[in-house]
Coordinates of C-alpha atoms in Angstrom, one line a residue:
X1 CA 104.2 101.9 153.6
X2 CA 100.9 100.5 153.1
X3 CA 99.3 102.3 150.5
X4 CA 102.2 101.3 148.3
X5 CA 101.8 97.5 149.1
X6 CA 98.4 97.8 148.8
X7 CA 98.6 99.4 145.4
X8 CA 101.6 96.8 143.8
X9 CA 99.2 93.1 145.3
X10 CA 96.3 95.0 143.4
X11 CA 99.0 95.6 139.7
X12 CA 99.8 91.9 140.5
X13 CA 96.7 90.9 139.9
X14 CA 95.1 87.1 140.3
X15 CA 95.8 83.7 138.8
X16 CA 94.6 85.2 135.1
X17 CA 94.0 88.7 135.2
X18 CA 96.3 91.1 135.7
X19 CA 95.0 95.1 136.3
X20 CA 94.0 96.4 133.4
X21 CA 93.8 100.3 134.4
X22 CA 96.8 102.7 135.1
X23 CA 99.5 101.9 137.9
X24 CA 98.5 104.8 139.3
X25 CA 94.2 103.8 139.6
X26 CA 96.0 101.3 141.5
X27 CA 97.3 103.2 143.9
X28 CA 94.7 105.8 144.1
X29 CA 92.7 103.2 145.4
X30 CA 95.1 101.7 148.0
X31 CA 95.6 105.6 149.2
X32 CA 91.6 105.5 149.5
X33 CA 91.3 102.5 151.1
X34 CA 94.5 104.0 153.9
X35 CA 92.5 107.8 154.0
X36 CA 88.9 105.2 155.2
X37 CA 91.2 103.8 157.8
X38 CA 93.0 106.1 159.6
X39 CA 93.1 109.5 157.4
X40 CA 96.6 111.1 157.4
X41 CA 97.8 109.3 160.8
X42 CA 100.8 107.8 159.3
X43 CA 102.4 108.3 163.0
X44 CA 99.7 106.9 165.0
X45 CA 99.4 103.4 162.6
X46 CA 101.6 100.2 162.9
X47 CA 101.3 98.1 159.8
X48 CA 102.2 93.9 159.4
X49 CA 102.2 92.1 156.7
X50 CA 102.8 88.6 155.9
X51 CA 102.4 86.0 152.7
X52 CA 102.0 83.3 154.4
X53 CA 98.7 81.4 154.2
X54 CA 98.4 80.9 157.9
X55 CA 95.1 80.3 157.9
X56 CA 93.3 76.9 155.7
X57 CA 91.4 79.8 153.9
X58 CA 94.4 80.3 152.2
X59 CA 94.9 79.0 149.0
X60 CA 98.8 78.4 150.0
X61 CA 99.8 80.0 146.3
X62 CA 101.3 83.1 145.5
X63 CA 98.7 85.8 145.9
X64 CA 98.4 84.7 149.6
X65 CA 98.8 88.5 151.4
X66 CA 97.6 89.4 155.6
X67 CA 97.8 93.1 156.6
X68 CA 96.6 93.4 160.2
X69 CA 96.9 98.0 160.9
X70 CA 97.7 98.5 164.3
X71 CA 96.0 102.3 165.4
X72 CA 97.0 103.3 168.2
X73 CA 94.9 106.6 168.7
X74 CA 91.6 105.5 167.7
X75 CA 92.2 101.7 169.6
X76 CA 91.4 100.0 166.1
X77 CA 92.5 97.3 164.3
X78 CA 92.0 96.5 161.1
X79 CA 92.8 93.4 159.0
X80 CA 92.4 93.3 155.5
X81 CA 93.6 88.9 153.6
X82 CA 93.5 88.5 150.1
X83 CA 94.3 84.6 148.0
X84 CA 93.5 83.8 144.7
X85 CA 94.0 80.2 143.8
X86 CA 94.9 79.0 139.7

């Protein structure tokens, strides 16, 4: 699920730092993101995930991630991208 994937990226950290809090805090942050976007309406959501640097904005190293979230009920698209470099 999306919240688990986001939590894993938070825990992974970036080039030089990992997440310094307990893993449950990363999970709660990710749950909060999902709650903000689509509440508990998982049945209305399709998630696409990519680790490819599909645009020059990405640094093309280990920390590139994109999530595209489609909400069929609200007819919204959420686009979340993250990158880092060493």
